[in-house]
Amino acid sequence: MSTAYFCFHEHFSHATGDDHPEHALRITAIENALKQSGLWDKLTICESGPAKRSDILRAHSPGYVEQLDMIQPQHGRIYVDEDTPMSPGSLEAAYYSAGAAVEAVDAVLNGQFRNAFVATRPPGHHAEHKRSMGFCFFNNIAVAALRAAEAHHLQRIAILDFDAHQGNGTIDILQNDVRFLLCSTFQHPFYPYSHYESNKYNNLVNGYLSAGAGSRDFRDAVLNCWAEPLRRFAPELIIVSAGFDAHYEDPMAELCLVDEDYRWIAQWISHVTDSRNTPWLALLEGGYDLNALGRSANEFIGVMLEQGHGD
Ligand SMILES: [Zn+2]
């Protein structure tokens, strides 16, 4: 068994502009870090294709998907919300991003790999059932989770989201569907200022972090908030919304995690998944300081490889 890295060149055609934080060099930074550390050569690199419309439509309304087709510009750039630019290649990139998530789900569930990291771009966890938001068009994580539930007939899929921002889109799409347990840690109060509180939904576990929170607060939130619900849920698959923007060097949030925290969370997930041999995959969400993103993803993926090679 080994670890797969799913990627696609088409994300380069999602041209957000030189001054936008969510740009193509984010993926380059991760891949350069993996090459410098020597981990790249240990990964199985999988170039993935676009998602089928039927996979997207499990998570998004047909009218929303048609609307994206209609508004895509022929040249230049439009904004689908105040933060989210769309260029002539953005929709193609969004289909590839969701497609990579779908292929990774199929691969880990078919036993081809122990685990997989997916270089999703554009990211997904802010995209709602009928709305683009926060750099996201299609909710890659919900597309992946619904693929696992409906094409592979899984009954219990856990989603772990440690991005600095709450994954409002994932909750919008999967709220109160007991096939899914949604566990997250995020800065609060903070963007996207949604009001998804744990006690109002029967499948939602929130670990709130105050501005300035660091390693200890993050680790305590995971251990105190996620561990017991996750143990009781006994997931058949874990999908991680892996956002690296809670790092202290990241300009997009006010949390203070360090590189080692991303190694720690990967080790924690490895431990959880070792006990039942649970397949798992991680999808890239945020992470906007190129150096911190590269180092943090390298730490995280290094642990995935250790687990993959340990089997
Ligand atoms: Zn984020």
PDB file of C-alpha atoms and ligand atoms in Angstrom:
ATOM      1  CA  MET A   1       0.000   0.000   0.000  1.00  0.00           C
ATOM      2  CA  SER A   2       1.172   3.499  -0.638  1.00  0.00           C
ATOM      3  CA  THR A   3       0.167   7.147  -0.680  1.00  0.00           C
ATOM      4  CA  ALA A   4      -1.216   8.835  -3.782  1.00  0.00           C
ATOM      5  CA  TYR A   5      -0.929  12.503  -4.730  1.00  0.00           C
ATOM      6  CA  PHE A   6      -3.731  13.508  -7.110  1.00  0.00           C
ATOM      7  CA  CYS A   7      -3.106  16.583  -9.256  1.00  0.00           C
ATOM      8  CA  PHE A   8      -3.959  18.187 -12.595  1.00  0.00           C
ATOM      9  CA  HIS A   9      -2.403  20.901 -14.729  1.00  0.00           C
ATOM     10  CA  GLU A  10      -5.737  22.488 -15.665  1.00  0.00           C
ATOM     11  CA  HIS A  11      -5.797  24.502 -12.431  1.00  0.00           C
ATOM     12  CA  PHE A  12      -3.313  26.891 -14.080  1.00  0.00           C
ATOM     13  CA  SER A  13      -6.142  28.111 -16.326  1.00  0.00           C
ATOM     14  CA  HIS A  14      -8.053  29.340 -13.238  1.00  0.00           C
ATOM     15  CA  ALA A  15      -6.419  32.770 -13.481  1.00  0.00           C
ATOM     16  CA  THR A  16      -7.338  34.695 -10.341  1.00  0.00           C
ATOM     17  CA  GLY A  17      -4.869  37.560 -10.902  1.00  0.00           C
ATOM     18  CA  ASP A  18      -1.441  38.332  -9.489  1.00  0.00           C
ATOM     19  CA  ASP A  19      -2.787  40.138  -6.447  1.00  0.00           C
ATOM     20  CA  HIS A  20      -5.274  37.432  -5.427  1.00  0.00           C
ATOM     21  CA  PRO A  21      -4.166  35.139  -2.577  1.00  0.00           C
ATOM     22  CA  GLU A  22      -5.647  31.983  -4.140  1.00  0.00           C
ATOM     23  CA  HIS A  23      -3.348  31.520  -7.135  1.00  0.00           C
ATOM     24  CA  ALA A  24      -1.632  28.704  -8.990  1.00  0.00           C
ATOM     25  CA  LEU A  25       1.708  29.096  -7.217  1.00  0.00           C
ATOM     26  CA  ARG A  26       0.125  27.590  -4.103  1.00  0.00           C
ATOM     27  CA  ILE A  27       0.199  24.171  -5.754  1.00  0.00           C
ATOM     28  CA  THR A  28       3.713  24.812  -7.066  1.00  0.00           C
ATOM     29  CA  ALA A  29       4.828  25.671  -3.514  1.00  0.00           C
ATOM     30  CA  ILE A  30       3.533  22.360  -2.167  1.00  0.00           C
ATOM     31  CA  GLU A  31       5.120  20.366  -4.961  1.00  0.00           C
ATOM     32  CA  ASN A  32       8.452  22.181  -4.636  1.00  0.00           C
ATOM     33  CA  ALA A  33       8.490  21.490  -0.901  1.00  0.00           C
ATOM     34  CA  LEU A  34       7.789  17.798  -1.539  1.00  0.00           C
ATOM     35  CA  LYS A  35      10.580  17.661  -4.116  1.00  0.00           C
ATOM     36  CA  GLN A  36      13.065  19.410  -1.825  1.00  0.00           C
ATOM     37  CA  SER A  37      12.301  17.069   1.053  1.00  0.00           C
ATOM     38  CA  GLY A  38      12.539  13.980  -1.156  1.00  0.00           C
ATOM     39  CA  LEU A  39       8.941  12.928  -0.420  1.00  0.00           C
ATOM     40  CA  TRP A  40       7.800  13.557  -3.997  1.00  0.00           C
ATOM     41  CA  ASP A  41       9.643  10.471  -5.265  1.00  0.00           C
ATOM     42  CA  LYS A  42       7.922   8.285  -2.667  1.00  0.00           C
ATOM     43  CA  LEU A  43       4.403   9.345  -3.670  1.00  0.00           C
ATOM     44  CA  THR A  44       2.394   7.771  -6.462  1.00  0.00           C
ATOM     45  CA  ILE A  45       1.553  10.757  -8.655  1.00  0.00           C
ATOM     46  CA  CYS A  46      -1.891  10.472 -10.265  1.00  0.00           C
ATOM     47  CA  GLU A  47      -2.922  12.970 -12.932  1.00  0.00           C
ATOM     48  CA  SER A  48      -6.685  13.115 -12.707  1.00  0.00           C
ATOM     49  CA  GLY A  49      -9.482  14.111 -15.070  1.00  0.00           C
ATOM     50  CA  PRO A  50     -12.606  16.255 -14.750  1.00  0.00           C
ATOM     51  CA  ALA A  51     -15.628  15.294 -12.661  1.00  0.00           C
ATOM     52  CA  LYS A  52     -18.742  14.155 -14.462  1.00  0.00           C
ATOM     53  CA  ARG A  53     -21.716  16.454 -14.198  1.00  0.00           C
ATOM     54  CA  SER A  54     -23.566  13.678 -12.384  1.00  0.00           C
ATOM     55  CA  ASP A  55     -20.939  13.720  -9.612  1.00  0.00           C
ATOM     56  CA  ILE A  56     -21.258  17.505  -9.245  1.00  0.00           C
ATOM     57  CA  LEU A  57     -25.063  17.288  -9.167  1.00  0.00           C
ATOM     58  CA  ARG A  58     -25.021  15.176  -6.019  1.00  0.00           C
ATOM     59  CA  ALA A  59     -23.859  18.307  -4.170  1.00  0.00           C
ATOM     60  CA  HIS A  60     -25.160  21.223  -6.251  1.00  0.00           C
ATOM     61  CA  SER A  61     -28.464  22.171  -7.846  1.00  0.00           C
ATOM     62  CA  PRO A  62     -28.807  21.803 -11.644  1.00  0.00           C
ATOM     63  CA  GLY A  63     -29.798  25.465 -11.905  1.00  0.00           C
ATOM     64  CA  TYR A  64     -26.610  26.579 -10.130  1.00  0.00           C
ATOM     65  CA  VAL A  65     -24.391  24.440 -12.374  1.00  0.00           C
ATOM     66  CA  GLU A  66     -26.131  25.808 -15.497  1.00  0.00           C
ATOM     67  CA  GLN A  67     -25.770  29.346 -14.190  1.00  0.00           C
ATOM     68  CA  LEU A  68     -21.991  28.894 -13.837  1.00  0.00           C
ATOM     69  CA  ASP A  69     -21.860  27.702 -17.476  1.00  0.00           C
ATOM     70  CA  MET A  70     -23.759  30.794 -18.574  1.00  0.00           C
ATOM     71  CA  ILE A  71     -21.764  33.409 -16.665  1.00  0.00           C
ATOM     72  CA  GLN A  72     -18.267  32.100 -17.443  1.00  0.00           C
ATOM     73  CA  PRO A  73     -16.462  34.944 -19.253  1.00  0.00           C
ATOM     74  CA  GLN A  74     -14.851  34.525 -22.687  1.00  0.00           C
ATOM     75  CA  HIS A  75     -12.001  36.813 -21.678  1.00  0.00           C
ATOM     76  CA  GLY A  76     -10.915  38.833 -18.669  1.00  0.00           C
ATOM     77  CA  ARG A  77     -12.396  38.138 -15.265  1.00  0.00           C
ATOM     78  CA  ILE A  78     -15.699  38.481 -13.446  1.00  0.00           C
ATOM     79  CA  TYR A  79     -16.397  38.141  -9.719  1.00  0.00           C
ATOM     80  CA  VAL A  80     -19.010  35.579  -8.654  1.00  0.00           C
ATOM     81  CA  ASP A  81     -18.887  36.924  -5.112  1.00  0.00           C
ATOM     82  CA  GLU A  82     -16.765  39.713  -3.687  1.00  0.00           C
ATOM     83  CA  ASP A  83     -13.776  37.381  -3.169  1.00  0.00           C
ATOM     84  CA  THR A  84     -14.125  34.870  -5.988  1.00  0.00           C
ATOM     85  CA  PRO A  85     -12.818  35.704  -9.474  1.00  0.00           C
ATOM     86  CA  MET A  86     -13.817  33.631 -12.497  1.00  0.00           C
ATOM     87  CA  SER A  87     -11.648  33.583 -15.625  1.00  0.00           C
ATOM     88  CA  PRO A  88     -12.293  31.748 -18.927  1.00  0.00           C
ATOM     89  CA  GLY A  89     -10.589  28.617 -17.528  1.00  0.00           C
ATOM     90  CA  SER A  90     -12.044  28.661 -14.017  1.00  0.00           C
ATOM     91  CA  LEU A  91     -14.943  26.329 -14.596  1.00  0.00           C
ATOM     92  CA  GLU A  92     -12.732  23.751 -16.303  1.00  0.00           C
ATOM     93  CA  ALA A  93     -10.384  23.935 -13.296  1.00  0.00           C
ATOM     94  CA  ALA A  94     -13.352  23.519 -10.946  1.00  0.00           C
ATOM     95  CA  TYR A  95     -14.455  20.353 -12.772  1.00  0.00           C
ATOM     96  CA  TYR A  96     -10.900  18.982 -12.581  1.00  0.00           C
ATOM     97  CA  SER A  97     -10.668  19.851  -8.895  1.00  0.00           C
ATOM     98  CA  ALA A  98     -13.853  17.957  -8.073  1.00  0.00           C
ATOM     99  CA  GLY A  99     -12.764  15.186 -10.458  1.00  0.00           C
ATOM    100  CA  ALA A 100      -9.511  14.700  -8.565  1.00  0.00           C
ATOM    101  CA  ALA A 101     -11.504  14.324  -5.346  1.00  0.00           C
ATOM    102  CA  VAL A 102     -13.792  11.732  -6.951  1.00  0.00           C
ATOM    103  CA  GLU A 103     -10.890   9.726  -8.377  1.00  0.00           C
ATOM    104  CA  ALA A 104      -9.112   9.777  -5.024  1.00  0.00           C
ATOM    105  CA  VAL A 105     -12.230   8.509  -3.225  1.00  0.00           C
ATOM    106  CA  ASP A 106     -12.572   5.670  -5.708  1.00  0.00           C
ATOM    107  CA  ALA A 107      -8.881   4.788  -5.415  1.00  0.00           C
ATOM    108  CA  VAL A 108      -8.730   4.590  -1.609  1.00  0.00           C
ATOM    109  CA  LEU A 109     -12.051   2.730  -1.409  1.00  0.00           C
ATOM    110  CA  ASN A 110     -10.899   0.250  -4.033  1.00  0.00           C
ATOM    111  CA  GLY A 111      -7.833  -0.434  -1.888  1.00  0.00           C
ATOM    112  CA  GLN A 112      -5.398   0.930  -4.457  1.00  0.00           C
ATOM    113  CA  PHE A 113      -3.776   3.250  -1.890  1.00  0.00           C
ATOM    114  CA  ARG A 114      -3.680   3.432   1.919  1.00  0.00           C
ATOM    115  CA  ASN A 115      -4.430   7.175   1.755  1.00  0.00           C
ATOM    116  CA  ALA A 116      -4.318  10.059  -0.719  1.00  0.00           C
ATOM    117  CA  PHE A 117      -3.628  13.790  -0.822  1.00  0.00           C
ATOM    118  CA  VAL A 118      -5.531  15.771  -3.440  1.00  0.00           C
ATOM    119  CA  ALA A 119      -4.151  19.094  -4.702  1.00  0.00           C
ATOM    120  CA  THR A 120      -7.608  20.577  -5.198  1.00  0.00           C
ATOM    121  CA  ARG A 121      -7.676  24.046  -6.727  1.00  0.00           C
ATOM    122  CA  PRO A 122     -10.016  25.898  -6.692  1.00  0.00           C
ATOM    123  CA  PRO A 123     -10.763  24.856  -3.112  1.00  0.00           C
ATOM    124  CA  GLY A 124     -14.279  23.816  -2.109  1.00  0.00           C
ATOM    125  CA  HIS A 125     -15.497  24.075   1.473  1.00  0.00           C
ATOM    126  CA  HIS A 126     -17.185  27.488   1.177  1.00  0.00           C
ATOM    127  CA  ALA A 127     -19.225  26.539  -1.932  1.00  0.00           C
ATOM    128  CA  GLU A 128     -22.857  25.979  -0.964  1.00  0.00           C
ATOM    129  CA  HIS A 129     -25.565  23.962  -2.733  1.00  0.00           C
ATOM    130  CA  LYS A 130     -26.557  26.963  -4.840  1.00  0.00           C
ATOM    131  CA  ARG A 131     -23.810  29.520  -4.277  1.00  0.00           C
ATOM    132  CA  SER A 132     -20.140  30.164  -5.071  1.00  0.00           C
ATOM    133  CA  MET A 133     -18.290  31.741  -2.198  1.00  0.00           C
ATOM    134  CA  GLY A 134     -14.858  32.335  -0.688  1.00  0.00           C
ATOM    135  CA  PHE A 135     -12.703  31.240  -3.682  1.00  0.00           C
ATOM    136  CA  CYS A 136     -14.874  28.103  -4.153  1.00  0.00           C
ATOM    137  CA  PHE A 137     -17.197  27.026  -7.010  1.00  0.00           C
ATOM    138  CA  PHE A 138     -17.860  23.330  -6.376  1.00  0.00           C
ATOM    139  CA  ASN A 139     -17.691  21.805  -2.919  1.00  0.00           C
ATOM    140  CA  ASN A 140     -15.037  19.168  -3.608  1.00  0.00           C
ATOM    141  CA  ILE A 141     -15.391  17.612  -0.174  1.00  0.00           C
ATOM    142  CA  ALA A 142     -19.185  17.218  -0.434  1.00  0.00           C
ATOM    143  CA  VAL A 143     -18.848  15.874  -3.982  1.00  0.00           C
ATOM    144  CA  ALA A 144     -16.328  13.322  -2.687  1.00  0.00           C
ATOM    145  CA  ALA A 145     -18.419  12.386   0.356  1.00  0.00           C
ATOM    146  CA  LEU A 146     -21.612  11.960  -1.674  1.00  0.00           C
ATOM    147  CA  ARG A 147     -19.720   9.883  -4.240  1.00  0.00           C
ATOM    148  CA  ALA A 148     -18.600   7.588  -1.419  1.00  0.00           C
ATOM    149  CA  ALA A 149     -22.118   7.359   0.017  1.00  0.00           C
ATOM    150  CA  GLU A 150     -24.055   6.907  -3.211  1.00  0.00           C
ATOM    151  CA  ALA A 151     -21.669   5.164  -5.627  1.00  0.00           C
ATOM    152  CA  HIS A 152     -19.878   3.050  -2.988  1.00  0.00           C
ATOM    153  CA  HIS A 153     -22.880   2.748  -0.626  1.00  0.00           C
ATOM    154  CA  LEU A 154     -21.010   3.781   2.517  1.00  0.00           C
ATOM    155  CA  GLN A 155     -23.167   4.551   5.553  1.00  0.00           C
ATOM    156  CA  ARG A 156     -20.716   6.480   7.748  1.00  0.00           C
ATOM    157  CA  ILE A 157     -18.303   9.076   6.360  1.00  0.00           C
ATOM    158  CA  ALA A 158     -16.500  11.527   8.643  1.00  0.00           C
ATOM    159  CA  ILE A 159     -15.290  14.892   7.396  1.00  0.00           C
ATOM    160  CA  LEU A 160     -12.524  16.588   9.385  1.00  0.00           C
ATOM    161  CA  ASP A 161     -11.901  20.251   8.567  1.00  0.00           C
ATOM    162  CA  PHE A 162      -8.963  22.078  10.187  1.00  0.00           C
ATOM    163  CA  ASP A 163      -8.953  25.095   7.865  1.00  0.00           C
ATOM    164  CA  ALA A 164      -8.950  28.413   9.748  1.00  0.00           C
ATOM    165  CA  HIS A 165     -12.407  29.204   8.347  1.00  0.00           C
ATOM    166  CA  GLN A 166     -15.624  27.293   8.972  1.00  0.00           C
ATOM    167  CA  GLY A 167     -16.641  25.168   5.971  1.00  0.00           C
ATOM    168  CA  ASN A 168     -20.077  26.712   5.609  1.00  0.00           C
ATOM    169  CA  GLY A 169     -20.632  25.132   2.197  1.00  0.00           C
ATOM    170  CA  THR A 170     -19.979  21.614   3.428  1.00  0.00           C
ATOM    171  CA  ILE A 171     -22.464  22.136   6.265  1.00  0.00           C
ATOM    172  CA  ASP A 172     -25.021  23.728   3.915  1.00  0.00           C
ATOM    173  CA  ILE A 173     -24.935  20.625   1.702  1.00  0.00           C
ATOM    174  CA  LEU A 174     -24.574  17.840   4.291  1.00  0.00           C
ATOM    175  CA  GLN A 175     -26.342  19.241   7.381  1.00  0.00           C
ATOM    176  CA  ASN A 176     -28.512  16.785   9.321  1.00  0.00           C
ATOM    177  CA  ASP A 177     -27.655  13.906   6.964  1.00  0.00           C
ATOM    178  CA  VAL A 178     -26.576  11.255   9.450  1.00  0.00           C
ATOM    179  CA  ARG A 179     -24.429   9.412   6.912  1.00  0.00           C
ATOM    180  CA  PHE A 180     -21.922  12.220   7.510  1.00  0.00           C
ATOM    181  CA  LEU A 181     -20.223  13.453  10.691  1.00  0.00           C
ATOM    182  CA  LEU A 182     -18.832  16.974  10.208  1.00  0.00           C
ATOM    183  CA  CYS A 183     -16.003  17.840  12.615  1.00  0.00           C
ATOM    184  CA  SER A 184     -14.120  21.108  12.354  1.00  0.00           C
ATOM    185  CA  THR A 185     -11.881  23.564  14.132  1.00  0.00           C
ATOM    186  CA  PHE A 186     -11.882  27.189  13.044  1.00  0.00           C
ATOM    187  CA  GLN A 187     -11.353  30.759  14.176  1.00  0.00           C
ATOM    188  CA  HIS A 188     -14.523  32.140  15.732  1.00  0.00           C
ATOM    189  CA  PRO A 189     -15.993  34.658  15.313  1.00  0.00           C
ATOM    190  CA  PHE A 190     -14.552  35.029  11.814  1.00  0.00           C
ATOM    191  CA  TYR A 191     -15.263  34.702   8.097  1.00  0.00           C
ATOM    192  CA  PRO A 192     -17.637  33.335   6.785  1.00  0.00           C
ATOM    193  CA  TYR A 193     -19.665  34.515   9.813  1.00  0.00           C
ATOM    194  CA  SER A 194     -22.133  31.661   9.360  1.00  0.00           C
ATOM    195  CA  HIS A 195     -24.291  30.551  12.234  1.00  0.00           C
ATOM    196  CA  TYR A 196     -23.874  26.813  12.062  1.00  0.00           C
ATOM    197  CA  GLU A 197     -23.689  25.885  15.722  1.00  0.00           C
ATOM    198  CA  SER A 198     -23.213  22.307  16.886  1.00  0.00           C
ATOM    199  CA  ASN A 199     -26.343  22.180  19.012  1.00  0.00           C
ATOM    200  CA  LYS A 200     -28.638  23.039  16.094  1.00  0.00           C
ATOM    201  CA  TYR A 201     -27.587  20.131  13.865  1.00  0.00           C
ATOM    202  CA  ASN A 202     -27.373  16.446  14.576  1.00  0.00           C
ATOM    203  CA  ASN A 203     -24.147  15.778  12.650  1.00  0.00           C
ATOM    204  CA  LEU A 204     -22.015  18.826  13.419  1.00  0.00           C
ATOM    205  CA  VAL A 205     -19.061  19.091  15.840  1.00  0.00           C
ATOM    206  CA  ASN A 206     -17.426  22.516  16.142  1.00  0.00           C
ATOM    207  CA  GLY A 207     -14.114  23.282  17.842  1.00  0.00           C
ATOM    208  CA  TYR A 208     -14.050  27.049  18.265  1.00  0.00           C
ATOM    209  CA  LEU A 209     -10.675  28.821  18.329  1.00  0.00           C
ATOM    210  CA  SER A 210     -10.263  32.444  19.412  1.00  0.00           C
ATOM    211  CA  ALA A 211      -8.055  34.858  17.501  1.00  0.00           C
ATOM    212  CA  GLY A 212      -4.483  34.231  18.610  1.00  0.00           C
ATOM    213  CA  ALA A 213      -5.097  30.573  19.504  1.00  0.00           C
ATOM    214  CA  GLY A 214      -2.052  28.350  19.033  1.00  0.00           C
ATOM    215  CA  SER A 215      -0.875  24.747  19.087  1.00  0.00           C
ATOM    216  CA  ARG A 216      -2.198  23.861  22.515  1.00  0.00           C
ATOM    217  CA  ASP A 217      -5.656  25.287  21.837  1.00  0.00           C
ATOM    218  CA  PHE A 218      -5.880  23.508  18.495  1.00  0.00           C
ATOM    219  CA  ARG A 219      -4.774  20.153  19.859  1.00  0.00           C
ATOM    220  CA  ASP A 220      -7.107  20.471  22.853  1.00  0.00           C
ATOM    221  CA  ALA A 221     -10.023  21.255  20.518  1.00  0.00           C
ATOM    222  CA  VAL A 222      -9.325  18.172  18.410  1.00  0.00           C
ATOM    223  CA  LEU A 223      -8.954  15.909  21.450  1.00  0.00           C
ATOM    224  CA  ASN A 224     -11.850  17.367  23.439  1.00  0.00           C
ATOM    225  CA  CYS A 225     -14.346  17.988  20.628  1.00  0.00           C
ATOM    226  CA  TRP A 226     -13.628  15.503  17.839  1.00  0.00           C
ATOM    227  CA  ALA A 227     -12.253  12.379  19.457  1.00  0.00           C
ATOM    228  CA  GLU A 228     -15.309  10.949  21.214  1.00  0.00           C
ATOM    229  CA  PRO A 229     -17.930  11.684  18.505  1.00  0.00           C
ATOM    230  CA  LEU A 230     -15.550  10.246  15.920  1.00  0.00           C
ATOM    231  CA  ARG A 231     -14.958   7.106  17.980  1.00  0.00           C
ATOM    232  CA  ARG A 232     -18.703   6.575  18.429  1.00  0.00           C
ATOM    233  CA  PHE A 233     -19.395   7.219  14.732  1.00  0.00           C
ATOM    234  CA  ALA A 234     -16.846   4.564  13.629  1.00  0.00           C
ATOM    235  CA  PRO A 235     -16.419   5.971  10.110  1.00  0.00           C
ATOM    236  CA  GLU A 236     -15.905   3.737   7.094  1.00  0.00           C
ATOM    237  CA  LEU A 237     -14.065   6.604   5.359  1.00  0.00           C
ATOM    238  CA  ILE A 238     -12.479   9.858   6.528  1.00  0.00           C
ATOM    239  CA  ILE A 239     -12.174  12.844   4.212  1.00  0.00           C
ATOM    240  CA  VAL A 240     -10.120  15.797   5.424  1.00  0.00           C
ATOM    241  CA  SER A 241     -10.621  19.421   4.407  1.00  0.00           C
ATOM    242  CA  ALA A 242      -6.928  20.225   4.733  1.00  0.00           C
ATOM    243  CA  GLY A 243      -6.605  23.987   4.925  1.00  0.00           C
ATOM    244  CA  PHE A 244      -3.246  25.284   6.108  1.00  0.00           C
ATOM    245  CA  ASP A 245      -4.277  28.900   6.752  1.00  0.00           C
ATOM    246  CA  ALA A 246      -4.339  28.572  10.542  1.00  0.00           C
ATOM    247  CA  HIS A 247      -0.514  28.805  10.402  1.00  0.00           C
ATOM    248  CA  TYR A 248       0.912  31.846  12.219  1.00  0.00           C
ATOM    249  CA  GLU A 249       2.625  33.028   9.031  1.00  0.00           C
ATOM    250  CA  ASP A 250      -0.617  32.957   7.025  1.00  0.00           C
ATOM    251  CA  PRO A 251      -2.088  36.383   6.214  1.00  0.00           C
ATOM    252  CA  MET A 252      -5.719  35.221   5.934  1.00  0.00           C
ATOM    253  CA  ALA A 253      -6.464  34.356   9.571  1.00  0.00           C
ATOM    254  CA  GLU A 254      -5.335  35.148  13.099  1.00  0.00           C
ATOM    255  CA  LEU A 255      -4.465  31.697  14.411  1.00  0.00           C
ATOM    256  CA  CYS A 256      -0.949  30.686  15.418  1.00  0.00           C
ATOM    257  CA  LEU A 257      -0.316  27.092  14.408  1.00  0.00           C
ATOM    258  CA  VAL A 258       3.205  25.981  13.492  1.00  0.00           C
ATOM    259  CA  ASP A 259       4.536  23.441  10.981  1.00  0.00           C
ATOM    260  CA  GLU A 260       4.658  20.738  13.654  1.00  0.00           C
ATOM    261  CA  ASP A 261       0.894  21.028  14.262  1.00  0.00           C
ATOM    262  CA  TYR A 262       0.247  19.714  10.766  1.00  0.00           C
ATOM    263  CA  ARG A 263       2.476  16.721  11.484  1.00  0.00           C
ATOM    264  CA  TRP A 264       0.574  16.230  14.764  1.00  0.00           C
ATOM    265  CA  ILE A 265      -2.895  16.304  13.180  1.00  0.00           C
ATOM    266  CA  ALA A 266      -1.793  13.903  10.443  1.00  0.00           C
ATOM    267  CA  GLN A 267      -0.417  11.561  13.131  1.00  0.00           C
ATOM    268  CA  TRP A 268      -3.682  11.817  15.055  1.00  0.00           C
ATOM    269  CA  ILE A 269      -5.704  10.965  11.946  1.00  0.00           C
ATOM    270  CA  SER A 270      -3.287   8.134  11.127  1.00  0.00           C
ATOM    271  CA  HIS A 271      -3.773   6.726  14.600  1.00  0.00           C
ATOM    272  CA  VAL A 272      -7.571   6.943  14.305  1.00  0.00           C
ATOM    273  CA  THR A 273      -7.542   5.295  10.889  1.00  0.00           C
ATOM    274  CA  ASP A 274      -5.031   2.602  11.915  1.00  0.00           C
ATOM    275  CA  SER A 275      -7.363   1.107  14.496  1.00  0.00           C
ATOM    276  CA  ARG A 276      -9.962   0.012  11.910  1.00  0.00           C
ATOM    277  CA  ASN A 277      -7.792   0.266   8.798  1.00  0.00           C
ATOM    278  CA  THR A 278     -10.064   3.092   7.666  1.00  0.00           C
ATOM    279  CA  PRO A 279      -9.269   4.524   4.225  1.00  0.00           C
ATOM    280  CA  TRP A 280      -8.760   8.282   4.132  1.00  0.00           C
ATOM    281  CA  LEU A 281      -7.913  11.174   1.894  1.00  0.00           C
ATOM    282  CA  ALA A 282      -7.152  14.867   2.336  1.00  0.00           C
ATOM    283  CA  LEU A 283      -8.268  17.662   0.014  1.00  0.00           C
ATOM    284  CA  LEU A 284      -6.452  20.987  -0.066  1.00  0.00           C
ATOM    285  CA  GLU A 285      -8.508  23.967   1.103  1.00  0.00           C
ATOM    286  CA  GLY A 286      -6.777  27.201   2.248  1.00  0.00           C
ATOM    287  CA  GLY A 287      -3.153  28.126   2.878  1.00  0.00           C
ATOM    288  CA  TYR A 288      -1.899  31.391   1.424  1.00  0.00           C
ATOM    289  CA  ASP A 289       1.636  32.018   2.637  1.00  0.00           C
ATOM    290  CA  LEU A 290       3.599  30.039   0.086  1.00  0.00           C
ATOM    291  CA  ASN A 291       6.475  29.091   2.382  1.00  0.00           C
ATOM    292  CA  ALA A 292       4.281  28.093   5.311  1.00  0.00           C
ATOM    293  CA  LEU A 293       1.904  26.221   3.001  1.00  0.00           C
ATOM    294  CA  GLY A 294       4.712  24.231   1.400  1.00  0.00           C
ATOM    295  CA  ARG A 295       6.305  23.302   4.721  1.00  0.00           C
ATOM    296  CA  SER A 296       2.994  22.473   6.428  1.00  0.00           C
ATOM    297  CA  ALA A 297       1.703  20.315   3.583  1.00  0.00           C
ATOM    298  CA  ASN A 298       5.079  18.583   3.462  1.00  0.00           C
ATOM    299  CA  GLU A 299       4.805  17.710   7.176  1.00  0.00           C
ATOM    300  CA  PHE A 300       1.252  16.449   6.709  1.00  0.00           C
ATOM    301  CA  ILE A 301       1.984  14.365   3.612  1.00  0.00           C
ATOM    302  CA  GLY A 302       5.134  12.953   5.225  1.00  0.00           C
ATOM    303  CA  VAL A 303       2.968  11.303   7.876  1.00  0.00           C
ATOM    304  CA  MET A 304       0.560   9.984   5.249  1.00  0.00           C
ATOM    305  CA  LEU A 305       3.552   8.331   3.545  1.00  0.00           C
ATOM    306  CA  GLU A 306       4.786   6.847   6.826  1.00  0.00           C
ATOM    307  CA  GLN A 307       1.378   5.230   7.304  1.00  0.00           C
ATOM    308  CA  GLY A 308       1.205   4.085   3.672  1.00  0.00           C
ATOM    309  CA  HIS A 309       4.622   2.454   3.829  1.00  0.00           C
ATOM    310  CA  GLY A 310       4.004   0.999   7.273  1.00  0.00           C
ATOM    311  CA  ASP A 311       1.161  -1.250   6.050  1.00  0.00           C
TER     312      ASP A 311
HETATM  313 ZN    ZN B   1      -9.525  29.075   4.965  1.00  0.00          ZN
END
